[in-house]
Short mmCIF file of C-alpha atoms in Angstrom, two decimals:
data_model
loop_
_atom_site.label_atom_id
_atom_site.label_comp_id
_atom_site.label_asym_id
_atom_site.label_seq_id
_atom_site.Cartn_x
_atom_site.Cartn_y
_atom_site.Cartn_z
CA THR A 402 -17.32 2.74 -13.27
CA GLU A 403 -13.68 3.75 -12.74
CA ARG A 404 -11.26 1.70 -10.64
CA LEU A 405 -9.15 3.47 -8.02
CA GLY A 406 -6.08 1.57 -6.83
CA VAL A 407 -4.67 2.42 -3.38
CA ASP A 408 -1.13 1.38 -2.46
CA ARG A 409 -0.34 1.59 1.28
CA GLY A 410 3.13 1.80 2.76
CA GLN A 411 5.47 3.47 5.18
CA ASN A 412 7.38 5.91 3.00
CA ARG A 413 3.93 7.11 1.99
CA LEU A 414 0.80 6.31 3.94
CA ALA A 415 -1.09 5.81 0.69
CA VAL A 416 -1.10 6.59 -3.01
CA ALA A 417 -4.45 6.48 -4.80
CA ALA A 418 -4.42 6.30 -8.60
CA THR A 419 -6.89 5.68 -11.40
CA ARG A 420 -6.08 3.34 -14.30
CA TRP A 421 -5.30 6.42 -16.37
CA GLY A 422 -2.70 7.88 -14.01
CA ARG A 423 -4.55 10.57 -12.07
CA ALA A 424 -3.39 10.28 -8.46
CA VAL A 425 -3.20 11.73 -4.96
CA PHE A 426 -0.26 11.13 -2.58
CA PHE A 427 -0.24 10.95 1.22
CA GLY A 428 3.28 11.24 2.60
CA GLY A 429 4.41 9.24 5.62
CA GLY A 430 7.45 11.27 6.71
CA GLU A 431 5.66 13.23 9.42
CA VAL A 432 4.03 10.08 10.79
CA ALA A 433 7.36 8.26 10.98
CA TYR A 434 8.93 11.26 12.75
CA ARG A 435 6.18 11.43 15.36
CA ARG A 436 6.23 7.64 15.85
CA ARG A 437 9.91 7.91 16.78
CA ARG A 438 9.18 10.79 19.16
CA PHE A 439 6.51 8.72 20.92
CA GLN A 440 8.89 5.75 21.05
CA LYS A 441 11.62 7.84 22.69
CA ARG A 442 9.20 9.26 25.24
CA ARG A 443 7.84 5.79 26.05
CA ALA A 444 11.35 4.53 26.74
CA GLN A 445 11.99 7.46 29.10
CA LEU A 446 8.75 6.90 31.03
CA GLN A 447 9.32 3.18 31.26
CA GLN A 448 12.85 3.68 32.55
CA ALA A 449 11.52 6.11 35.17
CA GLY A 450 8.80 3.66 36.18
CA LYS A 451 5.97 6.08 35.36
CA TYR A 452 3.55 3.48 34.06
CA ARG A 453 0.38 5.53 34.43
CA ALA A 454 1.89 8.31 32.32
CA LEU A 455 3.04 5.64 29.87
CA LYS A 456 -0.54 4.41 29.42
CA ARG A 457 -1.74 7.97 28.82
CA LEU A 458 0.96 8.47 26.21
CA GLU A 459 -0.02 5.27 24.41
CA ARG A 460 -3.67 6.36 24.30
CA LYS A 461 -2.61 9.77 23.00
CA GLU A 462 -0.59 8.15 20.20
CA ALA A 463 -3.49 5.89 19.25
CA ARG A 464 -5.93 8.85 19.09
CA TRP A 465 -3.50 10.84 16.96
CA MET A 466 -3.00 7.99 14.48
CA ARG A 467 -6.74 7.38 14.18
CA ALA A 468 -7.20 11.09 13.40
CA VAL A 469 -4.55 10.87 10.66
CA ASN A 470 -6.26 7.82 9.14
CA HIS A 471 -9.63 9.58 9.26
CA THR A 472 -8.18 12.45 7.24
CA VAL A 473 -6.47 10.18 4.70
CA SER A 474 -9.51 7.91 4.29
CA ARG A 475 -11.85 10.88 3.86
CA ARG A 476 -9.67 12.30 1.09
CA ILE A 477 -9.42 8.91 -0.64
CA VAL A 478 -13.21 8.56 -0.65
CA ARG A 479 -13.60 12.14 -1.85
CA PHE A 480 -11.23 11.32 -4.73
CA ALA A 481 -13.20 8.13 -5.48
CA ASN A 482 -16.43 10.14 -5.67
CA ALA A 483 -14.78 12.71 -7.94
CA VAL A 484 -13.75 10.06 -10.48
CA ASN A 485 -16.86 7.86 -9.97
CA ALA A 486 -14.81 4.90 -8.76
CA ASP A 487 -14.84 1.91 -6.47
CA VAL A 488 -11.59 1.35 -4.57
CA TRP A 489 -9.14 -1.57 -4.83
CA MET A 490 -6.54 -2.24 -2.12
CA GLU A 491 -3.89 -4.87 -1.52
CA ASP A 492 -4.76 -7.64 0.90
CA LEU A 493 -2.13 -7.10 3.60
CA SER A 494 -3.22 -9.96 5.85
CA GLY A 495 -0.14 -11.35 7.58
CA ILE A 496 2.03 -8.34 6.72
CA ARG A 497 3.36 -8.20 10.27
CA GLN A 498 4.58 -11.78 10.01
CA SER A 499 6.69 -11.02 6.95
CA ARG A 500 10.46 -10.89 7.36
CA GLN A 501 11.95 -7.65 8.61
CA SER A 502 15.40 -6.89 9.98
CA ARG A 503 15.87 -6.47 13.72
CA LYS A 504 17.07 -2.92 13.17
CA ALA A 505 13.93 -2.00 11.21
CA ARG A 506 11.64 -3.64 13.76
CA SER A 507 13.25 -1.67 16.58
CA ASP A 508 12.54 1.63 14.77
CA ALA A 509 8.95 2.79 15.35
CA GLY A 510 9.14 4.77 12.10
CA LYS A 511 9.86 1.63 10.05
CA SER A 512 8.48 -1.33 12.00
CA ARG A 513 5.40 -2.92 10.45
CA HIS A 514 4.21 -3.75 13.96
CA THR A 515 3.50 -0.07 14.62
CA TRP A 516 1.87 0.71 11.28
CA SER A 517 -1.94 0.93 11.23
CA TYR A 518 -2.71 -0.66 7.84
CA TYR A 519 -5.98 -2.23 8.95
CA ASP A 520 -7.32 0.90 10.64
CA LEU A 521 -6.92 2.89 7.42
CA GLU A 522 -8.52 0.08 5.40
CA TRP A 523 -11.49 -0.12 7.77
CA LYS A 524 -12.06 3.64 7.69
CA VAL A 525 -11.93 3.70 3.88
CA ALA A 526 -14.37 0.76 3.74
CA TYR A 527 -17.09 2.26 5.91
CA LYS A 528 -16.78 5.72 4.34
CA LEU A 529 -17.12 4.14 0.90
CA GLU A 530 -20.19 2.23 2.04
CA MET A 531 -21.76 5.47 3.26
CA ALA A 532 -21.06 6.92 -0.20
CA GLY A 533 -22.63 3.92 -1.94
CA ARG A 534 -19.32 2.53 -3.14
CA THR A 535 -17.34 -0.66 -2.47
CA LEU A 536 -13.86 -1.59 -1.29
CA HIS A 537 -12.31 -4.57 -3.10
CA LYS A 538 -9.14 -6.38 -2.04
CA ARG A 539 -6.55 -7.95 -4.30
CA PRO A 540 -3.48 -10.13 -3.58
CA ALA A 541 -0.45 -7.96 -2.95
CA ALA A 542 2.12 -10.11 -4.78
CA TYR A 543 4.34 -8.24 -7.27
CA THR A 544 2.29 -5.04 -7.41
CA SER A 545 5.45 -3.06 -6.63
CA LYS A 546 7.72 -5.08 -8.93
CA THR A 547 5.74 -4.89 -12.15
CA ASP A 548 5.70 -2.28 -14.89
CA HIS A 549 2.15 -0.92 -15.09
CA ARG A 550 2.53 -0.22 -18.81
CA THR A 551 3.49 -3.70 -19.97
CA GLY A 552 2.83 -6.18 -17.15
CA LEU A 553 6.51 -7.18 -17.12
CA ILE A 554 7.76 -8.35 -13.73
CA CYS A 555 11.17 -7.17 -12.57
CA SER A 556 13.70 -9.97 -12.47
CA ALA A 557 15.98 -10.60 -9.51
CA GLY A 558 19.78 -10.60 -9.30
CA PRO A 559 22.58 -8.30 -10.47
CA GLU A 560 21.36 -8.35 -14.07
CA ALA A 561 17.81 -7.43 -13.16
CA ILE A 562 15.51 -6.23 -15.91
CA GLY A 563 13.69 -3.34 -14.31
CA LYS A 564 13.87 -2.62 -10.60
CA ARG A 565 12.42 -0.70 -7.69
CA SER A 566 14.77 1.43 -5.63
CA GLY A 567 13.24 3.54 -2.87
CA HIS A 568 10.69 5.90 -4.41
CA LEU A 569 11.77 5.11 -7.98
CA PHE A 570 10.65 2.31 -10.30
CA THR A 571 12.72 1.69 -13.43
CA GLY A 572 11.33 -0.41 -16.30
CA GLN A 573 13.38 -2.67 -18.54
CA ASP A 574 13.47 0.04 -21.23
CA GLY A 575 14.80 2.67 -18.82
CA TYR A 576 11.39 4.23 -18.16
CA CYS A 577 11.28 5.76 -14.65
CA CYS A 578 8.32 6.69 -12.49
CA ASP A 579 7.29 6.95 -8.86
CA ALA A 580 7.31 3.43 -7.39
CA ASP A 581 4.23 3.86 -5.20
CA TRP A 582 2.29 5.43 -8.07
CA ASN A 583 3.31 2.50 -10.27
CA ALA A 584 2.04 0.05 -7.63
CA ALA A 585 -1.27 1.93 -7.28
CA MET A 586 -1.71 1.82 -11.05
CA ASN A 587 -1.14 -1.94 -11.02
CA ILE A 588 -3.71 -2.42 -8.26
CA ALA A 589 -6.24 -0.41 -10.25
CA GLN A 590 -5.59 -2.41 -13.44
CA TRP A 591 -5.19 -5.96 -12.22
CA ASP A 592 -7.47 -8.62 -10.83
CA GLY A 593 -4.48 -9.89 -8.89
CA PHE A 594 -2.12 -12.83 -8.69
CA SER A 595 -3.20 -16.13 -7.22
CA CYS A 596 0.09 -18.04 -7.04
CA PRO A 597 3.87 -17.45 -7.34
CA LEU A 598 5.63 -16.47 -10.55
CA SER A 599 9.29 -17.04 -11.36
CA LEU A 600 11.30 -13.82 -11.14
CA LYS A 601 14.39 -15.10 -12.94
CA GLU A 602 13.49 -13.15 -16.05
CA ALA A 603 10.99 -10.50 -17.08
CA LEU A 604 7.76 -12.23 -18.07
CA PRO A 605 4.67 -10.63 -19.58
CA VAL A 606 1.92 -11.27 -17.07
CA ILE A 607 -0.83 -11.07 -19.65
CA GLY A 608 0.77 -13.85 -21.69
CA ARG A 609 0.72 -16.16 -18.65
CA VAL A 610 -2.97 -15.93 -17.81
CA GLY A 611 -3.69 -19.36 -19.17
CA SER A 612 -0.55 -21.03 -17.82
CA GLY A 613 -0.39 -23.36 -14.84
CA ASP A 614 1.86 -21.22 -12.66
CA GLY A 615 0.60 -17.76 -13.40
CA VAL A 616 -2.83 -16.28 -12.86
CA VAL A 617 -6.25 -17.85 -12.64
CA GLY A 618 -9.61 -16.22 -13.18
CA ASN A 619 -9.92 -12.92 -15.00
CA PRO A 620 -6.93 -11.51 -16.88
CA LEU A 621 -4.86 -9.17 -14.74
CA ASN A 622 -4.62 -6.08 -16.85
CA SER A 623 -8.02 -4.58 -17.59
CA MET A 624 -6.40 -2.10 -19.98
CA ASN A 625 -5.74 -4.80 -22.60
CA PRO A 626 -9.13 -5.68 -24.12
CA SER A 627 -7.48 -7.65 -26.95
CA GLN A 628 -5.96 -9.99 -24.37
CA LEU A 629 -9.37 -10.44 -22.76
CA GLN A 630 -10.77 -11.68 -26.06
CA ALA A 631 -7.78 -13.94 -26.65
CA VAL A 632 -8.10 -15.57 -23.24
CA GLY A 633 -11.86 -15.92 -23.58
CA SER A 634 -11.44 -17.76 -26.89
#
């Protein structure tokens, strides 16, 4: 059975990718634009004291966003059926409690408080169940900061080895690819992190499976069968 990794975000609602690189992209630009339009209209109604109209607008926005998530989730499940795959997603529990600037939080197009991560996850889960497939969740740590080819984590600081900048991920050897696609590939390949890793230098994740501060359980990268044997021995 294939594994389909789904990376969710705000620049893109979702990117679904197999371990071998086949992918579908769901852009988030239109959603962010309409979120800001709704936010502006809410402010106008609130200032005018039209609270009944405000409630209607909020219900309209919620219905629209649910319709968007229905479309995205249906296409993800259709893709999963096409490649005979179960789906893996990041566990985004507590995402709204993560640090975000005041400016970003005040922008409905960027604020995590307005983004419907769970609704999309729930719709994908029940559609997969109807199709006889399963949704699995993996820890989200470092999926966006790791090179899917090598398992090397980007280091921090001005002399960083590899980096993510906007839509672009750059590996330590200069390799460039779409950052969300890279994250989706990692989710499809890995069994996930269980505890923090030092980011002071690029470290091969696979080499740290047996270490005390790396990963426990199954090796992360299912595309390295030789490492599986080494760890098992």
